[in-house]
PDB file of C-alpha atoms in Angstrom:
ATOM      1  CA  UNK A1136       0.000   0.000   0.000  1.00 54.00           C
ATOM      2  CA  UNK A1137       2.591   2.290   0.756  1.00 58.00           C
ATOM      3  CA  UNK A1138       4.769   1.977  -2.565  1.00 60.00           C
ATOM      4  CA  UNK A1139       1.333   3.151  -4.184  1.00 65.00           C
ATOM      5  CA  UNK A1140       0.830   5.723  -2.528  1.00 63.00           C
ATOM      6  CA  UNK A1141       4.299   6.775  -3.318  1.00 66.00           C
ATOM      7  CA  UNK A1142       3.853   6.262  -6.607  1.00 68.00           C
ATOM      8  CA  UNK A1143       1.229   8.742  -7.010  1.00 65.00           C
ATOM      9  CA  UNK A1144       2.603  11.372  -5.267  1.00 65.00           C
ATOM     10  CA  UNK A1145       5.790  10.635  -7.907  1.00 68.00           C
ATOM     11  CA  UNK A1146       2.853  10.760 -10.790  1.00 72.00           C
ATOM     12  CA  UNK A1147       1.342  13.988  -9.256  1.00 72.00           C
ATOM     13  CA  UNK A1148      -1.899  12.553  -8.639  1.00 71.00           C
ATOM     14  CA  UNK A1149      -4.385  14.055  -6.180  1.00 72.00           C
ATOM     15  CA  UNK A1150      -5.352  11.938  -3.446  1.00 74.00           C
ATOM     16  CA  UNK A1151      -9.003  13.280  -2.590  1.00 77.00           C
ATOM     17  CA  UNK A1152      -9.176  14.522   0.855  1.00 79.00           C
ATOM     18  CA  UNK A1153     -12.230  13.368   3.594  1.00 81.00           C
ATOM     19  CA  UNK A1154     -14.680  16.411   3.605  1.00 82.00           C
ATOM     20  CA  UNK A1155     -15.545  17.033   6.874  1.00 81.00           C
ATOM     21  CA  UNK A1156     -18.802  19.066   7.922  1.00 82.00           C
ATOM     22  CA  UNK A1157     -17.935  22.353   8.825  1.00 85.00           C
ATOM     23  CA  UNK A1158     -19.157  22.882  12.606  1.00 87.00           C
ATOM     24  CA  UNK A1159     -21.103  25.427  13.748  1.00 89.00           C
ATOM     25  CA  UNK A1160     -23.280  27.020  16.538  1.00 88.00           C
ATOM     26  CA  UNK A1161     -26.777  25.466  15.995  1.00 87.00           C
ATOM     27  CA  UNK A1162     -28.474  28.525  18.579  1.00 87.00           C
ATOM     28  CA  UNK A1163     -26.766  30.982  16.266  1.00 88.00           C
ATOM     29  CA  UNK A1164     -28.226  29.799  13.191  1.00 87.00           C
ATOM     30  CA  UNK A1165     -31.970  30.500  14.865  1.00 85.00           C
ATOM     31  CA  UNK A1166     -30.849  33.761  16.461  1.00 85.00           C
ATOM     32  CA  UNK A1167     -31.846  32.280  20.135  1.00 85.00           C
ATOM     33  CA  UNK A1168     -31.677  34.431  22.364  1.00 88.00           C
ATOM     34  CA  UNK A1169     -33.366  32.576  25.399  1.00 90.00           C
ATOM     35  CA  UNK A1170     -32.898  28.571  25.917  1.00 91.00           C
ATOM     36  CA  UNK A1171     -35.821  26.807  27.287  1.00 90.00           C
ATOM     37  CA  UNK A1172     -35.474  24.092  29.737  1.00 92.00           C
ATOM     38  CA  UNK A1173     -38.408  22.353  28.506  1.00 90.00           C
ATOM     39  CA  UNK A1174     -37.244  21.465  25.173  1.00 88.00           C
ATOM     40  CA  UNK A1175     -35.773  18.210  25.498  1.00 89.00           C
ATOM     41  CA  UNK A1176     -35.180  17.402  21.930  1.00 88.00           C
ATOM     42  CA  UNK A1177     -32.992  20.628  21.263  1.00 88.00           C
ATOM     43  CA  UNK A1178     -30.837  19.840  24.698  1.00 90.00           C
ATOM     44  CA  UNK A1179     -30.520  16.430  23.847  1.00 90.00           C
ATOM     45  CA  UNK A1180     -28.557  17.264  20.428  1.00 88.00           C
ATOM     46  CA  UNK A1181     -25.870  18.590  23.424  1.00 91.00           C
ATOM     47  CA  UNK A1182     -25.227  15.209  25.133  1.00 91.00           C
ATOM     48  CA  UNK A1183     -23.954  12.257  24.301  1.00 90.00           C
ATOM     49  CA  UNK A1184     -25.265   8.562  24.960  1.00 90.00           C
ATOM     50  CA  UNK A1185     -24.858   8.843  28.615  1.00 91.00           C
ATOM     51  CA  UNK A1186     -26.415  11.960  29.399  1.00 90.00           C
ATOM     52  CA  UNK A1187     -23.122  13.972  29.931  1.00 92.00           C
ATOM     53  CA  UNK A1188     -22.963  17.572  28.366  1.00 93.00           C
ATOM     54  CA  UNK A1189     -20.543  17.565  25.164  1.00 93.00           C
ATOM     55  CA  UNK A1190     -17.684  20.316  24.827  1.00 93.00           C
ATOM     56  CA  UNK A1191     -18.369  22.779  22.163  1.00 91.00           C
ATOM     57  CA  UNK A1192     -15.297  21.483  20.182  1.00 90.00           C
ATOM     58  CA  UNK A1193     -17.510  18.641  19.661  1.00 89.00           C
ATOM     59  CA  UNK A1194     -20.527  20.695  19.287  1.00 89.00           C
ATOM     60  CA  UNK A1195     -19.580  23.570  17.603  1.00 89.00           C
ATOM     61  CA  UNK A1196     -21.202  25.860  19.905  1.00 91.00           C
ATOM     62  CA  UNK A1197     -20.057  29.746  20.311  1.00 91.00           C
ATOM     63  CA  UNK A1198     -19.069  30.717  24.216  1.00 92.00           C
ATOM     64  CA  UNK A1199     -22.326  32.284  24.735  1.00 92.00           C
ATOM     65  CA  UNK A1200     -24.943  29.835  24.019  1.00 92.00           C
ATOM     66  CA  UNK A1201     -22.854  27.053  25.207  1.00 94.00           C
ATOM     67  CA  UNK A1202     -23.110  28.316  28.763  1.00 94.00           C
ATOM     68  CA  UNK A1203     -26.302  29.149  28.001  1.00 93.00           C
ATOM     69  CA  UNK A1204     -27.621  25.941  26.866  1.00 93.00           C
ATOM     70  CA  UNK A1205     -25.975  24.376  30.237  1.00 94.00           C
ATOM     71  CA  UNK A1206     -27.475  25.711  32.515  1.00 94.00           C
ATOM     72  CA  UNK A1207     -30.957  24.849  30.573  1.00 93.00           C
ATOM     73  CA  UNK A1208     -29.831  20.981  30.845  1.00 94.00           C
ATOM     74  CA  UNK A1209     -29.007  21.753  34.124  1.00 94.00           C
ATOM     75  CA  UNK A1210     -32.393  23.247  34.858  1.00 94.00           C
ATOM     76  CA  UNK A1211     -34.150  20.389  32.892  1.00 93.00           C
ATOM     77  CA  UNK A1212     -32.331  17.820  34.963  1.00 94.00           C
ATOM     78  CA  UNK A1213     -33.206  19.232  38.533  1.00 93.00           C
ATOM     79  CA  UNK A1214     -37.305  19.312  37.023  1.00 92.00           C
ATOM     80  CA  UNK A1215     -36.867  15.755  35.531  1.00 92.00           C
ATOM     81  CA  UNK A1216     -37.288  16.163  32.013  1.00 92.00           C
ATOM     82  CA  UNK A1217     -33.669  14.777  31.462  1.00 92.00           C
ATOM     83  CA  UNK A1218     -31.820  12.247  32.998  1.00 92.00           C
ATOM     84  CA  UNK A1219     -28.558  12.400  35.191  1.00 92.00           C
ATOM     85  CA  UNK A1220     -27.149   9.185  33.830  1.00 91.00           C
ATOM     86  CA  UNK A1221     -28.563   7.452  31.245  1.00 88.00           C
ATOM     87  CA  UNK A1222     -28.075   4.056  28.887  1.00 88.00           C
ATOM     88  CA  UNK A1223     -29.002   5.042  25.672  1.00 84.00           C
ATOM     89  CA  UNK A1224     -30.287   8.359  25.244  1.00 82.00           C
ATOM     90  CA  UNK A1225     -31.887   9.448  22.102  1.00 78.00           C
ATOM     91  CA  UNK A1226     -34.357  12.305  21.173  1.00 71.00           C
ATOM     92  CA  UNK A1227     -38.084  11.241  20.999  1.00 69.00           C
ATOM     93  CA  UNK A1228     -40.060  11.656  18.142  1.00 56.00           C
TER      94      UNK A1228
ATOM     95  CA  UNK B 796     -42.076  44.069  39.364  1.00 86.00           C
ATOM     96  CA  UNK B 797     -40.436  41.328  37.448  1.00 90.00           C
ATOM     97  CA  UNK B 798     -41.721  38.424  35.266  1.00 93.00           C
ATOM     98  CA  UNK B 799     -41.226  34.481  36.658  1.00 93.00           C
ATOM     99  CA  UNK B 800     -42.262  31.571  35.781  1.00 93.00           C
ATOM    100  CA  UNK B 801     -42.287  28.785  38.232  1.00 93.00           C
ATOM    101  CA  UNK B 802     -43.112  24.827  37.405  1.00 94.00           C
ATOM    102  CA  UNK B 803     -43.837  22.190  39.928  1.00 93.00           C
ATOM    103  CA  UNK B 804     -43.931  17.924  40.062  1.00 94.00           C
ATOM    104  CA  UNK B 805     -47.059  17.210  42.139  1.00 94.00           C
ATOM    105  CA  UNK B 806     -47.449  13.246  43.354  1.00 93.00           C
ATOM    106  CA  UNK B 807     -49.040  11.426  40.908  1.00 92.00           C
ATOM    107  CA  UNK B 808     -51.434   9.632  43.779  1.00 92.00           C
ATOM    108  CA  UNK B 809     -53.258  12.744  44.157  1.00 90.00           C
ATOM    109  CA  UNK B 810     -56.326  13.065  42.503  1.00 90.00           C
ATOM    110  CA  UNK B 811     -57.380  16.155  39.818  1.00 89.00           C
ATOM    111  CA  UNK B 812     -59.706  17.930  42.128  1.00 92.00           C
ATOM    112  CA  UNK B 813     -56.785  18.209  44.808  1.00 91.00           C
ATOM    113  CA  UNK B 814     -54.133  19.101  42.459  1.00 91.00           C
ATOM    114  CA  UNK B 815     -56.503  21.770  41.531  1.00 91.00           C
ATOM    115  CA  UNK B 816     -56.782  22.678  45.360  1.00 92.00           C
ATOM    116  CA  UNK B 817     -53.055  22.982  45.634  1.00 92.00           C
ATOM    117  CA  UNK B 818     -52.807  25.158  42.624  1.00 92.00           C
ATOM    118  CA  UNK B 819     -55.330  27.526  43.539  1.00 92.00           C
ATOM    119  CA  UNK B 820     -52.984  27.870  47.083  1.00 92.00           C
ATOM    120  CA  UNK B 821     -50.028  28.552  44.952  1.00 91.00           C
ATOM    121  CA  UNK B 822     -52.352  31.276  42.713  1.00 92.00           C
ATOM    122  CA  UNK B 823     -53.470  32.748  45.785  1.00 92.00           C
ATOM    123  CA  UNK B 824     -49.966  33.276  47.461  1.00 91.00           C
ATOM    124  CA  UNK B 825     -49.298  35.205  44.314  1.00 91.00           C
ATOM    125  CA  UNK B 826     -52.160  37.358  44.657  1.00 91.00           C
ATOM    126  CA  UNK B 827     -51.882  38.125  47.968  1.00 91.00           C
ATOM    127  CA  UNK B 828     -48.386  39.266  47.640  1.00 89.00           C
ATOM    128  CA  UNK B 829     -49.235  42.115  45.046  1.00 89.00           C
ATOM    129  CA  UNK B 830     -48.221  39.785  42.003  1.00 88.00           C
ATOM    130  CA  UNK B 831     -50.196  39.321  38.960  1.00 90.00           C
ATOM    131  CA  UNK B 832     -50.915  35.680  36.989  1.00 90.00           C
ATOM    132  CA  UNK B 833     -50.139  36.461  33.050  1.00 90.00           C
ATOM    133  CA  UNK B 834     -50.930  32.666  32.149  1.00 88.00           C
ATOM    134  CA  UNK B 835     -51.867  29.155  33.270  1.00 89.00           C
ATOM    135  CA  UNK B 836     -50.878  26.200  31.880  1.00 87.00           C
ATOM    136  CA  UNK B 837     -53.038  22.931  32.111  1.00 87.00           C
ATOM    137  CA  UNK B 838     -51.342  20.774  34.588  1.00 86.00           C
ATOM    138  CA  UNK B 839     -50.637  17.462  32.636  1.00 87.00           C
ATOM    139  CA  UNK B 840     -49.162  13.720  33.738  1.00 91.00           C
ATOM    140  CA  UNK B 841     -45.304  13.009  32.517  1.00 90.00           C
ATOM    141  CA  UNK B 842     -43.319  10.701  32.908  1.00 91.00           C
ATOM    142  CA  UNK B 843     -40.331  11.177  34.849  1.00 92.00           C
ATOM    143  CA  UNK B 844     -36.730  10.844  33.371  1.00 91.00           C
ATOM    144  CA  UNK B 845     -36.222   8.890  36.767  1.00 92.00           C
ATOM    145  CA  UNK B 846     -37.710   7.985  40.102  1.00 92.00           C
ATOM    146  CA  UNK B 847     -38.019  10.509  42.575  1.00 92.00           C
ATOM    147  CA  UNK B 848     -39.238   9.177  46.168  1.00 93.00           C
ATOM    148  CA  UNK B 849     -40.354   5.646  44.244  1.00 92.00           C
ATOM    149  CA  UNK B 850     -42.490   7.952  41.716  1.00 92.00           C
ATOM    150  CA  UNK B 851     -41.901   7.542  37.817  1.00 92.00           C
ATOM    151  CA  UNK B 852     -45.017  10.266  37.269  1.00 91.00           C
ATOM    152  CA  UNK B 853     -46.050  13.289  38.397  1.00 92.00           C
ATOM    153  CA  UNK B 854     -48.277  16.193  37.465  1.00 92.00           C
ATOM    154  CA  UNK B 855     -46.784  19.295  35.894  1.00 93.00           C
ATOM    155  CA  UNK B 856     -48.073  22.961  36.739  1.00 92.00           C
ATOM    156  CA  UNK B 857     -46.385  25.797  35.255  1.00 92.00           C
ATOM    157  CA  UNK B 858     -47.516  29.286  36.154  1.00 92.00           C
ATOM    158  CA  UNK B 859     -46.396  32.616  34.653  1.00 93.00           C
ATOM    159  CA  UNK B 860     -46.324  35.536  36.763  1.00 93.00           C
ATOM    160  CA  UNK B 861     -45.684  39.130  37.288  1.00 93.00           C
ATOM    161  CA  UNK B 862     -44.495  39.831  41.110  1.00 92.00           C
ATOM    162  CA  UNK B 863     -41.755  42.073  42.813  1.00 93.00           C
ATOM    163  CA  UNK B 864     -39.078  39.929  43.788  1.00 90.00           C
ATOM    164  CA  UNK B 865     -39.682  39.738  48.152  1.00 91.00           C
ATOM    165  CA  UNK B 866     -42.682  37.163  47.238  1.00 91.00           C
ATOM    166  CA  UNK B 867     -39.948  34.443  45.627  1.00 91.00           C
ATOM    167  CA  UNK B 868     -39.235  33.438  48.900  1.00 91.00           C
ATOM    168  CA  UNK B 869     -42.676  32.431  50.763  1.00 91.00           C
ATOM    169  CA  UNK B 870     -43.713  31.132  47.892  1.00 91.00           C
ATOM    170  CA  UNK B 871     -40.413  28.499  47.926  1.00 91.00           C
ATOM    171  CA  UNK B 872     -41.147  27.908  51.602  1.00 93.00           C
ATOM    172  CA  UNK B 873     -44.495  26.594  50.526  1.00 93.00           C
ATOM    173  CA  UNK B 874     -43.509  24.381  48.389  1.00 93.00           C
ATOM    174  CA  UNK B 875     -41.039  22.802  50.568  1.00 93.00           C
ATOM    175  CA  UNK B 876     -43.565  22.521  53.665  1.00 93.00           C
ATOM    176  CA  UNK B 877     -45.989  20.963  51.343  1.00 91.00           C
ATOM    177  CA  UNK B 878     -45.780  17.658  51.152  1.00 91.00           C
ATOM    178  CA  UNK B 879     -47.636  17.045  47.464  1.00 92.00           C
ATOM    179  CA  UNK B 880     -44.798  19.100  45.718  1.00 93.00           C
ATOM    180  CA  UNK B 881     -41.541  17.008  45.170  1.00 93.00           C
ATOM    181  CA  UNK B 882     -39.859  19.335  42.810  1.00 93.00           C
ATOM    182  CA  UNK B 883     -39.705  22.971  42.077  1.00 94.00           C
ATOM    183  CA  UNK B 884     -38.203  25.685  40.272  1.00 94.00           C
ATOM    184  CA  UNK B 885     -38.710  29.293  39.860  1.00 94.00           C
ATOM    185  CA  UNK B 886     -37.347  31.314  36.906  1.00 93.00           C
ATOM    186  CA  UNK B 887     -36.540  35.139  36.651  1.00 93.00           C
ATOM    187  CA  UNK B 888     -37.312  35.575  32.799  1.00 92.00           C
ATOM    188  CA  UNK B 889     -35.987  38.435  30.468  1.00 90.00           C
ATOM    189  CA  UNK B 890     -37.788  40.266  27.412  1.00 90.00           C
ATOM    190  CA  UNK B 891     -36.689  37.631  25.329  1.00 90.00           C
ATOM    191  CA  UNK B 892     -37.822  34.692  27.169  1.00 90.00           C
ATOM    192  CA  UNK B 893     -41.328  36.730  27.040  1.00 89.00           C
ATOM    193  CA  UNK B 894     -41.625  37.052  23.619  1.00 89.00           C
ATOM    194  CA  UNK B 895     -40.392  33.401  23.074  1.00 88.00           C
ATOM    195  CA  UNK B 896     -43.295  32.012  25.325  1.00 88.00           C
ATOM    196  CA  UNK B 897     -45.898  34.356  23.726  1.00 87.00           C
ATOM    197  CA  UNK B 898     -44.665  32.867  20.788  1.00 86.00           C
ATOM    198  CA  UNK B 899     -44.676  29.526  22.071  1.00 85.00           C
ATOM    199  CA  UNK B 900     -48.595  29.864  22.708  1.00 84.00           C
ATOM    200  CA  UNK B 901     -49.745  31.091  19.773  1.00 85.00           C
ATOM    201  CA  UNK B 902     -47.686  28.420  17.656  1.00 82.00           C
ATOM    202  CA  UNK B 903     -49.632  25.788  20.096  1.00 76.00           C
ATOM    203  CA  UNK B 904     -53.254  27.382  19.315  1.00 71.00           C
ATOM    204  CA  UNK B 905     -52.213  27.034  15.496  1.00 65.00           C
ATOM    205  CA  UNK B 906     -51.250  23.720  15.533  1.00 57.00           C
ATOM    206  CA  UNK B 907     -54.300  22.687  17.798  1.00 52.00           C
ATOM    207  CA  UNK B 908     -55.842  21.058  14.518  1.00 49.00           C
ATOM    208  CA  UNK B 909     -56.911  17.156  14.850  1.00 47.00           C
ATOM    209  CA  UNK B 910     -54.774  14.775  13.256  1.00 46.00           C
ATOM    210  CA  UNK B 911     -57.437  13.700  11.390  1.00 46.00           C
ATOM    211  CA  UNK B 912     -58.124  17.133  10.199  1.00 48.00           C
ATOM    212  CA  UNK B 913     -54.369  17.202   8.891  1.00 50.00           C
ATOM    213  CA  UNK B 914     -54.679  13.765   7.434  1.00 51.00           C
ATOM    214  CA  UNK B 915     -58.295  15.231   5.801  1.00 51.00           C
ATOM    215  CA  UNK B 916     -56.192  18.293   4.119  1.00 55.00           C
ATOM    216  CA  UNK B 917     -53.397  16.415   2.712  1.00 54.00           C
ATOM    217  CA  UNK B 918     -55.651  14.064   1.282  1.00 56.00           C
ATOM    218  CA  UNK B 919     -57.417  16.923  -0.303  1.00 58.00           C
ATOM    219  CA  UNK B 920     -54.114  18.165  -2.113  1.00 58.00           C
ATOM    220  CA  UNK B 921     -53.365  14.769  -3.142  1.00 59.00           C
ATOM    221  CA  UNK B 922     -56.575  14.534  -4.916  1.00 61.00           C
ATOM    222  CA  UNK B 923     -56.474  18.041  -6.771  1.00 60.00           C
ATOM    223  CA  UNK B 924     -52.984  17.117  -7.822  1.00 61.00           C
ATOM    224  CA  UNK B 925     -54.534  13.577  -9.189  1.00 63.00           C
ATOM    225  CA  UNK B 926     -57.415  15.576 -10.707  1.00 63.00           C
ATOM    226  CA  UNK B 927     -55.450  18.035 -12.012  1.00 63.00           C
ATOM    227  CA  UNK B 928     -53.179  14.830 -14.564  1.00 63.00           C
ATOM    228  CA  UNK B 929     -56.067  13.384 -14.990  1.00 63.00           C
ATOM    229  CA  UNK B 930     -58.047  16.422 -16.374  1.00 62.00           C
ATOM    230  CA  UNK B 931     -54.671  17.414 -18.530  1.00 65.00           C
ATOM    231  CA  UNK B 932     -54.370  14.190 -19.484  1.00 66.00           C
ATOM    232  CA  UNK B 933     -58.051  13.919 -21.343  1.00 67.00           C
ATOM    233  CA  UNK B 934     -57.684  17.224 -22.804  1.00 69.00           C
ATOM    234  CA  UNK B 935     -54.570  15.413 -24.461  1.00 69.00           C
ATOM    235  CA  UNK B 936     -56.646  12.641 -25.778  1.00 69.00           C
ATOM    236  CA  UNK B 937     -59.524  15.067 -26.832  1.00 70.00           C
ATOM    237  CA  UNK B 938     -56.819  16.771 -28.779  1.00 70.00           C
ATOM    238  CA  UNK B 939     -55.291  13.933 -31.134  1.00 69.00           C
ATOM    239  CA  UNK B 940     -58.752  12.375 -31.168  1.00 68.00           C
ATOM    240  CA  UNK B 941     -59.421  15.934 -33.191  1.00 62.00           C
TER     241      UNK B 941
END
């Protein structure tokens, strides 16, 4: 595999490159301005399998509405519409 | 005077007329403290994202209310004297949380319609479309037949 690979770099053929999404801050895009606690299917695109809150490097979220949307899981945790810990979590609907 | 909105978990072994009860107690600590009730939601079973006290429902009551901020606190020392109420919170909203609930309840009285009624309407379209080919169709036929 290697010697091939050589070869076309030698032969100055372009080796298409894995697009990759750009990211970017999904509260932005709606112009948010306030984050309700009740929605559980916007929070949940925040959190991974477990229930834990994702960085925004993973996210893509700006400063602002990252804090902002954690403290509205946070919220929504305390009132039980979201789980602490969970299996398997996946947005209803 | 600022704008809150507080939500409570009510035990799920109580029965409707008593949850109404405890409401109206909440609704009337409001008014007695010089605040104002903009809007009352209907208080509806969920189920719980996990147990609290051996309880996987409860009853949720949101109220929305304009009060000066001294009556946050008897109003929290209710809740935790009464027994009924296993959770609470109560949230100091800004002008855009306003507008984003006002919104929120008119987008809910829009999209009150039946199911059946939706299922009635796009049937409807899918007819007129059918219609339509069909009618285009003869005039086709009409044509070479000419």
């Amino acid at each position: 595999m290697k010697k091939n690979k050589n070869q076309n770099r030698l032969n100055n053929v372009k080796i298409p490159k894995k697009k990759v999404k750009k990211k970017y801050c999904r509260a932005c895009k709606f112009n948010m301005r306030y984050i309700d606690y009740k929605e559980v299917n916007f929070l949940t695109g925040f959190l991974n399998l477990q229930g834990n809150i994702l960085p925004p490097r993973y996210t893509g979220n700006c400063d602002r509405h990252q804090r902002r949307i954690a403290r509205a899981i946070k919220r929504s945790r305390t009132m039980a519409y979201l789980p602490y810990l969970a299996s398997n979590l996946q947005p209803t609907q | 005077m600022n704008y809150y909105e507080t939500n409570i978990i009510i035990k799920p072994t109580l029965s409707k007329v008593e949850v109404k009860k405890l409401v109206d107690q909440v609704v009337d600590i409001i008014k007695k403290n010089s605040g104002s009730i903009v809007h009352q939601h209907n208080s509806e079973v969920k189920q719980l994202a996990y147990t609290i006290q051996k309880y996987e429902k409860g009853y949720y009551q949101i109220l929305e209310f304009e009060a000066p901020p001294a009556l946050v606190q008897p109003l929290e020392v209710f809740y935790q004297r009464e027994e009924a109420i296993i959770r609470y919170i109560t949230i100091a909203l800004d002008k855009y949380a306003i507008t984003y609930n006002e919104q929120k309840k008119l987008s809910n009285k829009i999209s009150t319609k039946s199911s059946s009624e939706v299922l009635y309407d796009k049937e409807e379209k899918f007819n007129k479309k059918n219609l339509n080919i069909q009618s285009t169709q003869q005039d086709e036929k009409e044509q070479e037949s000419k």
